[in-house]
PDB file of C-alpha atoms and ligand atoms in Angstrom:
ATOM      1  CA  MET A 612      99.790 191.064  82.897  1.00  0.00           C
ATOM      2  CA  THR A 613     102.654 193.412  81.943  1.00  0.00           C
ATOM      3  CA  HIS A 614     102.905 193.996  78.198  1.00  0.00           C
ATOM      4  CA  TYR A 615     106.063 192.473  76.732  1.00  0.00           C
ATOM      5  CA  PRO A 616     106.613 193.728  73.156  1.00  0.00           C
ATOM      6  CA  ASN A 617     109.335 191.225  72.223  1.00  0.00           C
ATOM      7  CA  ILE A 618     108.915 187.634  73.292  1.00  0.00           C
ATOM      8  CA  VAL A 619     111.319 184.753  72.653  1.00  0.00           C
ATOM      9  CA  ILE A 620     110.154 181.214  73.412  1.00  0.00           C
ATOM     10  CA  LEU A 621     112.380 178.126  73.588  1.00  0.00           C
ATOM     11  CA  THR A 622     110.739 174.714  73.438  1.00  0.00           C
ATOM     12  CA  GLY A 623     112.059 171.204  74.026  1.00  0.00           C
ATOM     13  CA  ALA A 624     110.843 167.622  73.909  1.00  0.00           C
ATOM     14  CA  GLY A 625     108.456 168.105  76.857  1.00  0.00           C
ATOM     15  CA  ILE A 626     106.024 170.140  74.751  1.00  0.00           C
ATOM     16  CA  SER A 627     105.538 167.198  72.380  1.00  0.00           C
ATOM     17  CA  ALA A 628     105.377 164.479  75.056  1.00  0.00           C
ATOM     18  CA  GLU A 629     101.579 164.600  75.288  1.00  0.00           C
ATOM     19  CA  SER A 630     101.380 164.290  71.503  1.00  0.00           C
ATOM     20  CA  GLY A 631     102.983 160.854  71.832  1.00  0.00           C
ATOM     21  CA  ILE A 632     106.612 161.681  71.029  1.00  0.00           C
ATOM     22  CA  GLN A 633     109.092 160.419  73.611  1.00  0.00           C
ATOM     23  CA  THR A 634     111.391 162.882  75.363  1.00  0.00           C
ATOM     24  CA  PHE A 635     115.132 162.144  75.470  1.00  0.00           C
ATOM     25  CA  ARG A 636     116.069 161.848  79.116  1.00  0.00           C
ATOM     26  CA  ALA A 637     113.113 160.082  80.757  1.00  0.00           C
ATOM     27  CA  SER A 638     113.744 156.475  81.843  1.00  0.00           C
ATOM     28  CA  ASP A 639     111.707 155.280  78.835  1.00  0.00           C
ATOM     29  CA  GLY A 640     113.070 158.131  76.694  1.00  0.00           C
ATOM     30  CA  LEU A 641     114.583 158.178  73.231  1.00  0.00           C
ATOM     31  CA  TRP A 642     118.135 157.725  74.430  1.00  0.00           C
ATOM     32  CA  HIS A 643     117.245 154.883  76.776  1.00  0.00           C
ATOM     33  CA  ASN A 644     117.800 152.176  74.170  1.00  0.00           C
ATOM     34  CA  HIS A 645     120.471 153.992  72.202  1.00  0.00           C
ATOM     35  CA  ARG A 646     123.960 155.242  72.804  1.00  0.00           C
ATOM     36  CA  ILE A 647     124.079 158.912  71.835  1.00  0.00           C
ATOM     37  CA  GLU A 648     127.513 158.433  70.232  1.00  0.00           C
ATOM     38  CA  GLU A 649     126.071 155.736  67.944  1.00  0.00           C
ATOM     39  CA  VAL A 650     122.985 157.526  66.620  1.00  0.00           C
ATOM     40  CA  ALA A 651     123.518 161.238  67.213  1.00  0.00           C
ATOM     41  CA  THR A 652     127.091 162.112  66.254  1.00  0.00           C
ATOM     42  CA  PRO A 653     128.855 162.506  62.883  1.00  0.00           C
ATOM     43  CA  GLN A 654     131.281 159.783  64.010  1.00  0.00           C
ATOM     44  CA  GLY A 655     128.416 157.371  64.710  1.00  0.00           C
ATOM     45  CA  PHE A 656     126.988 158.059  61.242  1.00  0.00           C
ATOM     46  CA  ALA A 657     130.373 157.474  59.578  1.00  0.00           C
ATOM     47  CA  LYS A 658     130.770 154.188  61.463  1.00  0.00           C
ATOM     48  CA  ASN A 659     127.303 152.726  60.951  1.00  0.00           C
ATOM     49  CA  PRO A 660     125.111 154.732  58.547  1.00  0.00           C
ATOM     50  CA  ALA A 661     122.472 151.953  58.339  1.00  0.00           C
ATOM     51  CA  LEU A 662     121.832 152.096  62.093  1.00  0.00           C
ATOM     52  CA  VAL A 663     121.607 155.891  62.084  1.00  0.00           C
ATOM     53  CA  HIS A 664     119.278 155.933  59.060  1.00  0.00           C
ATOM     54  CA  GLU A 665     117.023 153.370  60.732  1.00  0.00           C
ATOM     55  CA  PHE A 666     116.858 155.434  63.948  1.00  0.00           C
ATOM     56  CA  TYR A 667     115.745 158.573  62.075  1.00  0.00           C
ATOM     57  CA  ASN A 668     113.556 156.687  59.569  1.00  0.00           C
ATOM     58  CA  THR A 669     111.600 155.259  62.507  1.00  0.00           C
ATOM     59  CA  ARG A 670     111.220 158.686  64.064  1.00  0.00           C
ATOM     60  CA  ARG A 671     110.240 160.241  60.711  1.00  0.00           C
ATOM     61  CA  ARG A 672     107.563 157.575  60.196  1.00  0.00           C
ATOM     62  CA  GLN A 673     106.159 158.427  63.623  1.00  0.00           C
ATOM     63  CA  LEU A 674     105.305 161.930  62.381  1.00  0.00           C
ATOM     64  CA  LEU A 675     102.976 160.341  59.819  1.00  0.00           C
ATOM     65  CA  ASP A 676     101.061 158.444  62.538  1.00  0.00           C
ATOM     66  CA  PRO A 677      97.580 160.031  62.561  1.00  0.00           C
ATOM     67  CA  THR A 678      97.495 159.902  66.364  1.00  0.00           C
ATOM     68  CA  VAL A 679     100.544 162.200  66.579  1.00  0.00           C
ATOM     69  CA  GLN A 680      99.051 165.692  66.442  1.00  0.00           C
ATOM     70  CA  PRO A 681      99.874 169.126  67.895  1.00  0.00           C
ATOM     71  CA  ASN A 682      98.489 169.430  71.423  1.00  0.00           C
ATOM     72  CA  ALA A 683      96.977 172.382  73.285  1.00  0.00           C
ATOM     73  CA  ALA A 684     100.430 173.791  74.096  1.00  0.00           C
ATOM     74  CA  HIS A 685     101.513 173.937  70.429  1.00  0.00           C
ATOM     75  CA  HIS A 686      98.180 175.553  69.513  1.00  0.00           C
ATOM     76  CA  ALA A 687      98.474 178.110  72.331  1.00  0.00           C
ATOM     77  CA  LEU A 688     101.899 179.261  71.066  1.00  0.00           C
ATOM     78  CA  ALA A 689     100.546 179.635  67.526  1.00  0.00           C
ATOM     79  CA  ARG A 690      97.678 181.681  68.939  1.00  0.00           C
ATOM     80  CA  LEU A 691     100.136 183.867  70.878  1.00  0.00           C
ATOM     81  CA  GLU A 692     102.012 184.630  67.660  1.00  0.00           C
ATOM     82  CA  ARG A 693      98.747 185.506  65.879  1.00  0.00           C
ATOM     83  CA  GLU A 694      97.205 187.654  68.604  1.00  0.00           C
ATOM     84  CA  HIS A 695     100.157 189.302  70.374  1.00  0.00           C
ATOM     85  CA  SER A 696     100.613 192.933  69.396  1.00  0.00           C
ATOM     86  CA  GLY A 697     104.429 192.682  69.468  1.00  0.00           C
ATOM     87  CA  SER A 698     106.864 190.101  68.113  1.00  0.00           C
ATOM     88  CA  VAL A 699     106.980 186.435  69.056  1.00  0.00           C
ATOM     89  CA  LEU A 700     109.934 184.291  67.998  1.00  0.00           C
ATOM     90  CA  LEU A 701     109.619 180.567  68.631  1.00  0.00           C
ATOM     91  CA  VAL A 702     112.912 178.677  68.804  1.00  0.00           C
ATOM     92  CA  THR A 703     112.548 174.929  69.084  1.00  0.00           C
ATOM     93  CA  GLN A 704     115.047 172.193  69.836  1.00  0.00           C
ATOM     94  CA  ASN A 705     112.476 169.721  68.564  1.00  0.00           C
ATOM     95  CA  VAL A 706     112.907 168.089  65.190  1.00  0.00           C
ATOM     96  CA  ASP A 707     109.223 167.144  64.918  1.00  0.00           C
ATOM     97  CA  ASP A 708     106.842 169.308  62.872  1.00  0.00           C
ATOM     98  CA  LEU A 709     104.152 169.882  65.511  1.00  0.00           C
ATOM     99  CA  HIS A 710     104.768 173.639  65.891  1.00  0.00           C
ATOM    100  CA  ASP A 711     104.617 173.993  62.088  1.00  0.00           C
ATOM    101  CA  ARG A 712     101.375 172.024  61.935  1.00  0.00           C
ATOM    102  CA  ALA A 713      99.858 174.095  64.762  1.00  0.00           C
ATOM    103  CA  GLY A 714     100.488 177.212  62.656  1.00  0.00           C
ATOM    104  CA  SER A 715     103.551 178.875  64.205  1.00  0.00           C
ATOM    105  CA  ASP A 716     105.268 180.864  61.446  1.00  0.00           C
ATOM    106  CA  ASN A 717     108.073 182.767  63.116  1.00  0.00           C
ATOM    107  CA  LEU A 718     109.764 179.495  63.990  1.00  0.00           C
ATOM    108  CA  LEU A 719     113.404 178.382  64.018  1.00  0.00           C
ATOM    109  CA  HIS A 720     114.286 174.688  64.254  1.00  0.00           C
ATOM    110  CA  MET A 721     117.729 175.073  65.824  1.00  0.00           C
ATOM    111  CA  HIS A 722     118.399 171.302  65.912  1.00  0.00           C
ATOM    112  CA  GLY A 723     117.122 170.603  62.397  1.00  0.00           C
ATOM    113  CA  GLU A 724     113.986 168.904  61.093  1.00  0.00           C
ATOM    114  CA  LEU A 725     113.151 165.210  60.847  1.00  0.00           C
ATOM    115  CA  ASN A 726     111.151 165.656  57.655  1.00  0.00           C
ATOM    116  CA  LYS A 727     114.095 167.115  55.781  1.00  0.00           C
ATOM    117  CA  ILE A 728     117.235 165.470  54.431  1.00  0.00           C
ATOM    118  CA  ARG A 729     120.334 166.864  52.801  1.00  0.00           C
ATOM    119  CA  CYS A 730     123.193 165.703  50.622  1.00  0.00           C
ATOM    120  CA  ASN A 731     126.737 165.651  51.989  1.00  0.00           C
ATOM    121  CA  HIS A 732     128.107 165.748  48.429  1.00  0.00           C
ATOM    122  CA  CYS A 733     126.378 168.857  47.041  1.00  0.00           C
ATOM    123  CA  GLY A 734     124.772 170.377  50.161  1.00  0.00           C
ATOM    124  CA  MET A 735     121.261 170.355  48.640  1.00  0.00           C
ATOM    125  CA  GLY A 736     118.375 169.919  51.112  1.00  0.00           C
ATOM    126  CA  TYR A 737     114.833 168.553  50.570  1.00  0.00           C
ATOM    127  CA  SER A 738     111.600 167.794  52.324  1.00  0.00           C
ATOM    128  CA  CYS A 739     111.274 164.057  52.810  1.00  0.00           C
ATOM    129  CA  GLU A 740     108.572 161.764  54.167  1.00  0.00           C
ATOM    130  CA  GLU A 741     110.114 158.462  53.054  1.00  0.00           C
ATOM    131  CA  ASP A 742     112.779 156.256  54.560  1.00  0.00           C
ATOM    132  CA  ILE A 743     116.293 156.974  53.332  1.00  0.00           C
ATOM    133  CA  GLY A 744     119.397 154.802  53.278  1.00  0.00           C
ATOM    134  CA  ALA A 745     122.991 154.647  52.134  1.00  0.00           C
ATOM    135  CA  HIS A 746     121.852 154.012  48.531  1.00  0.00           C
ATOM    136  CA  THR A 747     119.282 156.808  48.300  1.00  0.00           C
ATOM    137  CA  PRO A 748     120.434 159.022  45.396  1.00  0.00           C
ATOM    138  CA  CYS A 749     120.521 162.802  45.752  1.00  0.00           C
ATOM    139  CA  LYS A 750     117.782 164.433  43.664  1.00  0.00           C
ATOM    140  CA  SER A 751     120.176 167.200  42.687  1.00  0.00           C
ATOM    141  CA  CYS A 752     123.617 165.694  42.033  1.00  0.00           C
ATOM    142  CA  GLY A 753     122.462 162.069  41.594  1.00  0.00           C
ATOM    143  CA  LYS A 754     125.239 160.644  43.764  1.00  0.00           C
ATOM    144  CA  THR A 755     124.516 157.953  46.349  1.00  0.00           C
ATOM    145  CA  GLY A 756     125.982 157.590  49.830  1.00  0.00           C
ATOM    146  CA  GLY A 757     125.669 161.247  50.739  1.00  0.00           C
ATOM    147  CA  MET A 758     122.117 161.652  52.037  1.00  0.00           C
ATOM    148  CA  ARG A 759     121.766 162.346  55.746  1.00  0.00           C
ATOM    149  CA  PRO A 760     118.964 163.455  58.054  1.00  0.00           C
ATOM    150  CA  HIS A 761     118.758 167.258  58.425  1.00  0.00           C
ATOM    151  CA  ILE A 762     119.482 166.921  62.146  1.00  0.00           C
ATOM    152  CA  VAL A 763     122.075 168.741  64.254  1.00  0.00           C
ATOM    153  CA  TRP A 764     124.082 166.016  65.944  1.00  0.00           C
ATOM    154  CA  PHE A 765     126.221 166.368  69.063  1.00  0.00           C
ATOM    155  CA  GLY A 766     129.433 168.114  68.070  1.00  0.00           C
ATOM    156  CA  GLU A 767     127.729 170.081  65.251  1.00  0.00           C
ATOM    157  CA  MET A 768     126.752 173.758  65.251  1.00  0.00           C
ATOM    158  CA  PRO A 769     123.085 174.492  65.973  1.00  0.00           C
ATOM    159  CA  LEU A 770     121.290 176.414  63.229  1.00  0.00           C
ATOM    160  CA  TYR A 771     120.214 180.094  63.137  1.00  0.00           C
ATOM    161  CA  MET A 772     122.442 181.085  66.071  1.00  0.00           C
ATOM    162  CA  ARG A 773     122.958 184.658  64.839  1.00  0.00           C
ATOM    163  CA  ASP A 774     119.217 185.314  64.568  1.00  0.00           C
ATOM    164  CA  ILE A 775     118.570 183.670  67.929  1.00  0.00           C
ATOM    165  CA  GLU A 776     121.272 185.663  69.722  1.00  0.00           C
ATOM    166  CA  ALA A 777     120.002 188.933  68.266  1.00  0.00           C
ATOM    167  CA  ALA A 778     116.452 188.134  69.393  1.00  0.00           C
ATOM    168  CA  LEU A 779     117.620 187.144  72.899  1.00  0.00           C
ATOM    169  CA  LEU A 780     119.475 190.439  73.299  1.00  0.00           C
ATOM    170  CA  ASP A 781     116.359 192.319  72.274  1.00  0.00           C
ATOM    171  CA  CYS A 782     113.607 190.457  74.138  1.00  0.00           C
ATOM    172  CA  ASP A 783     111.548 191.599  77.144  1.00  0.00           C
ATOM    173  CA  LEU A 784     110.212 188.157  77.969  1.00  0.00           C
ATOM    174  CA  PHE A 785     111.943 184.802  77.582  1.00  0.00           C
ATOM    175  CA  ILE A 786     109.875 181.643  78.090  1.00  0.00           C
ATOM    176  CA  SER A 787     111.359 178.148  78.214  1.00  0.00           C
ATOM    177  CA  ILE A 788     108.982 175.208  77.800  1.00  0.00           C
ATOM    178  CA  GLY A 789     109.544 171.463  78.217  1.00  0.00           C
ATOM    179  CA  THR A 790     113.312 171.313  78.178  1.00  0.00           C
ATOM    180  CA  SER A 791     115.607 169.768  80.784  1.00  0.00           C
ATOM    181  CA  GLY A 792     118.337 172.391  80.343  1.00  0.00           C
ATOM    182  CA  ASN A 793     121.040 169.813  79.678  1.00  0.00           C
ATOM    183  CA  VAL A 794     122.114 170.751  76.169  1.00  0.00           C
ATOM    184  CA  TYR A 795     124.002 173.940  75.279  1.00  0.00           C
ATOM    185  CA  PRO A 796     123.811 176.448  73.750  1.00  0.00           C
ATOM    186  CA  ALA A 797     120.000 176.333  74.273  1.00  0.00           C
ATOM    187  CA  ALA A 798     120.402 175.785  78.026  1.00  0.00           C
ATOM    188  CA  GLY A 799     122.316 179.085  78.225  1.00  0.00           C
ATOM    189  CA  PHE A 800     119.655 181.234  76.477  1.00  0.00           C
ATOM    190  CA  VAL A 801     117.972 182.123  79.782  1.00  0.00           C
ATOM    191  CA  GLU A 802     121.157 183.736  81.087  1.00  0.00           C
ATOM    192  CA  VAL A 803     121.674 185.789  77.926  1.00  0.00           C
ATOM    193  CA  ALA A 804     118.074 187.048  78.034  1.00  0.00           C
ATOM    194  CA  ARG A 805     118.119 187.704  81.777  1.00  0.00           C
ATOM    195  CA  ASP A 806     121.474 189.527  81.678  1.00  0.00           C
ATOM    196  CA  ASN A 807     119.977 191.791  79.032  1.00  0.00           C
ATOM    197  CA  GLY A 808     116.977 192.714  81.118  1.00  0.00           C
ATOM    198  CA  ALA A 809     114.309 190.220  80.047  1.00  0.00           C
ATOM    199  CA  HIS A 810     111.802 188.696  82.432  1.00  0.00           C
ATOM    200  CA  THR A 811     112.356 184.929  82.336  1.00  0.00           C
ATOM    201  CA  VAL A 812     109.783 182.182  82.913  1.00  0.00           C
ATOM    202  CA  GLU A 813     110.070 178.411  82.834  1.00  0.00           C
ATOM    203  CA  LEU A 814     107.084 176.162  82.110  1.00  0.00           C
ATOM    204  CA  ASN A 815     108.043 172.536  82.710  1.00  0.00           C
ATOM    205  CA  LEU A 816     106.727 169.323  84.214  1.00  0.00           C
ATOM    206  CA  ASP A 817     109.351 169.481  86.930  1.00  0.00           C
ATOM    207  CA  PRO A 818     112.144 171.942  87.725  1.00  0.00           C
ATOM    208  CA  SER A 819     114.859 171.774  85.047  1.00  0.00           C
ATOM    209  CA  ASN A 820     118.623 171.835  85.596  1.00  0.00           C
ATOM    210  CA  ASN A 821     118.775 175.619  85.456  1.00  0.00           C
ATOM    211  CA  SER A 822     115.422 176.332  87.075  1.00  0.00           C
ATOM    212  CA  GLU A 823     116.848 178.690  89.697  1.00  0.00           C
ATOM    213  CA  ILE A 824     118.095 181.108  87.025  1.00  0.00           C
ATOM    214  CA  PHE A 825     114.527 181.906  85.932  1.00  0.00           C
ATOM    215  CA  HIS A 826     112.553 184.672  87.625  1.00  0.00           C
ATOM    216  CA  ARG A 827     109.589 182.338  87.717  1.00  0.00           C
ATOM    217  CA  SER A 828     109.099 178.594  87.336  1.00  0.00           C
ATOM    218  CA  ILE A 829     105.686 177.013  86.786  1.00  0.00           C
ATOM    219  CA  ASN A 830     105.457 173.230  86.952  1.00  0.00           C
ATOM    220  CA  GLY A 831     102.825 171.068  85.297  1.00  0.00           C
ATOM    221  CA  LEU A 832     101.752 169.481  82.022  1.00  0.00           C
ATOM    222  CA  ALA A 833     102.513 171.647  79.002  1.00  0.00           C
ATOM    223  CA  SER A 834      98.989 171.086  77.616  1.00  0.00           C
ATOM    224  CA  GLN A 835      97.604 172.803  80.727  1.00  0.00           C
ATOM    225  CA  ILE A 836     100.144 175.391  81.857  1.00  0.00           C
ATOM    226  CA  VAL A 837     101.062 176.769  78.415  1.00  0.00           C
ATOM    227  CA  PRO A 838      97.491 177.678  77.329  1.00  0.00           C
ATOM    228  CA  ALA A 839      96.855 179.187  80.788  1.00  0.00           C
ATOM    229  CA  PHE A 840     100.032 181.293  80.581  1.00  0.00           C
ATOM    230  CA  VAL A 841      99.249 182.441  77.028  1.00  0.00           C
ATOM    231  CA  GLU A 842      95.723 183.395  78.077  1.00  0.00           C
ATOM    232  CA  LYS A 843      97.158 185.651  80.803  1.00  0.00           C
ATOM    233  CA  LEU A 844      99.709 187.192  78.423  1.00  0.00           C
ATOM    234  CA  LEU A 845      96.954 188.104  75.969  1.00  0.00           C
ATOM    235  CA  SER A 846      94.512 189.427  78.568  1.00  0.00           C
TER     236      SER A 846
HETATM  237  N1  APR B 301     104.836 168.960  79.931  1.00  0.00           N
HETATM  238  C1  APR B 301     105.881 169.765  80.251  1.00  0.00           C
HETATM  239  N2  APR B 301     107.145 169.315  80.398  1.00  0.00           N
HETATM  240  C2  APR B 301     107.359 167.996  80.219  1.00  0.00           C
HETATM  241  C3  APR B 301     106.323 167.093  79.882  1.00  0.00           C
HETATM  242  C4  APR B 301     105.013 167.628  79.739  1.00  0.00           C
HETATM  243  N3  APR B 301     103.968 166.855  79.420  1.00  0.00           N
HETATM  244  N4  APR B 301     106.864 165.851  79.777  1.00  0.00           N
HETATM  245  C5  APR B 301     108.164 165.972  80.035  1.00  0.00           C
HETATM  246  N5  APR B 301     108.488 167.256  80.308  1.00  0.00           N
HETATM  247  C6  APR B 301     109.804 167.829  80.619  1.00  0.00           C
HETATM  248  C7  APR B 301     110.702 166.903  81.410  1.00  0.00           C
HETATM  249  O1  APR B 301     110.465 167.075  82.800  1.00  0.00           O
HETATM  250  C8  APR B 301     112.095 167.381  80.984  1.00  0.00           C
HETATM  251  O2  APR B 301     112.570 168.401  81.842  1.00  0.00           O
HETATM  252  O3  APR B 301     110.466 168.050  79.391  1.00  0.00           O
HETATM  253  C9  APR B 301     111.874 167.947  79.581  1.00  0.00           C
HETATM  254  C10 APR B 301     112.432 167.103  78.450  1.00  0.00           C
HETATM  255  O4  APR B 301     113.840 167.062  78.571  1.00  0.00           O
HETATM  256  P1  APR B 301     114.769 166.250  77.552  1.00  0.00           P
HETATM  257  O5  APR B 301     114.235 164.865  77.350  1.00  0.00           O
HETATM  258  O6  APR B 301     116.159 166.374  78.039  1.00  0.00           O
HETATM  259  O7  APR B 301     114.558 167.018  76.156  1.00  0.00           O
HETATM  260  P2  APR B 301     115.215 168.380  75.664  1.00  0.00           P
HETATM  261  O8  APR B 301     115.524 169.285  76.801  1.00  0.00           O
HETATM  262  O9  APR B 301     114.356 168.901  74.571  1.00  0.00           O
HETATM  263  O10 APR B 301     116.571 167.874  75.025  1.00  0.00           O
HETATM  264  C11 APR B 301     117.421 168.818  74.428  1.00  0.00           C
HETATM  265  O11 APR B 301     118.925 167.147  73.727  1.00  0.00           O
HETATM  266  O12 APR B 301     119.336 165.074  72.914  1.00  0.00           O
HETATM  267  C12 APR B 301     119.266 166.377  72.585  1.00  0.00           C
HETATM  268  O13 APR B 301     119.000 167.312  70.469  1.00  0.00           O
HETATM  269  C13 APR B 301     118.272 166.692  71.502  1.00  0.00           C
HETATM  270  O14 APR B 301     116.915 168.668  71.229  1.00  0.00           O
HETATM  271  C14 APR B 301     117.329 167.662  72.149  1.00  0.00           C
HETATM  272  C15 APR B 301     118.170 168.231  73.279  1.00  0.00           C
END
């Protein structure tokens, strides 16, 4: 395969589906039983913090379930970063820690991380494995009522956008994996990369919303098509 010195990879919920974490937009998906405005907006949190805490506490607990482990797709991307002779930046929309556990290092969690919390009073952030609630005190300022999940909600700015934009402008290959292409700005990354000369490839169970923008679209289970694609890139 052609050598691509600078690779940027975007992942979404589909890469973690086979690890047992629900995607968002499937009929049995995460949003199915929840209204997005209630559990994934700053307004929803202000209105009913207990409900929002419970939603993210449940999801955080799921990461501690021993059956939830990185799958072959997460491992293949970690291997690509280790063995590729150029640079590999992994940008994930996922708030789980499966890429981290698989060993990806050059990794940006643009929508935050479930196993981190932060304080609205003092801005301090921490790793966290426990449930939190309205009365959880901040370990730094000691105040209660300010702790929130370190999650980017709808209406909030995604994280690391400057670094991501710079990498997109500089990449030769852009790969999108397991994302439906519904949520911006991530859904627009393919256009930025393509307009700047990158080859663009989608690896997804079925064609995403913006499938036709990619030079190439490969459909199938992430645990199968991602390792196969990585193998070719490294050969
Ligand atoms: N292998 C590959 N792709 C899969 C698999 C699988 N095993 N299972 C599902 N998919 C695909 C689906 O076909 C779908 O296109 O993964 C995609 C998941 O799409 P969404 O549920 O919309 O998840 P995502 O694109 O990551 O959502 C983006 O939306 O709600 C917000 O902040 C949340 O980060 C999230 C963002």
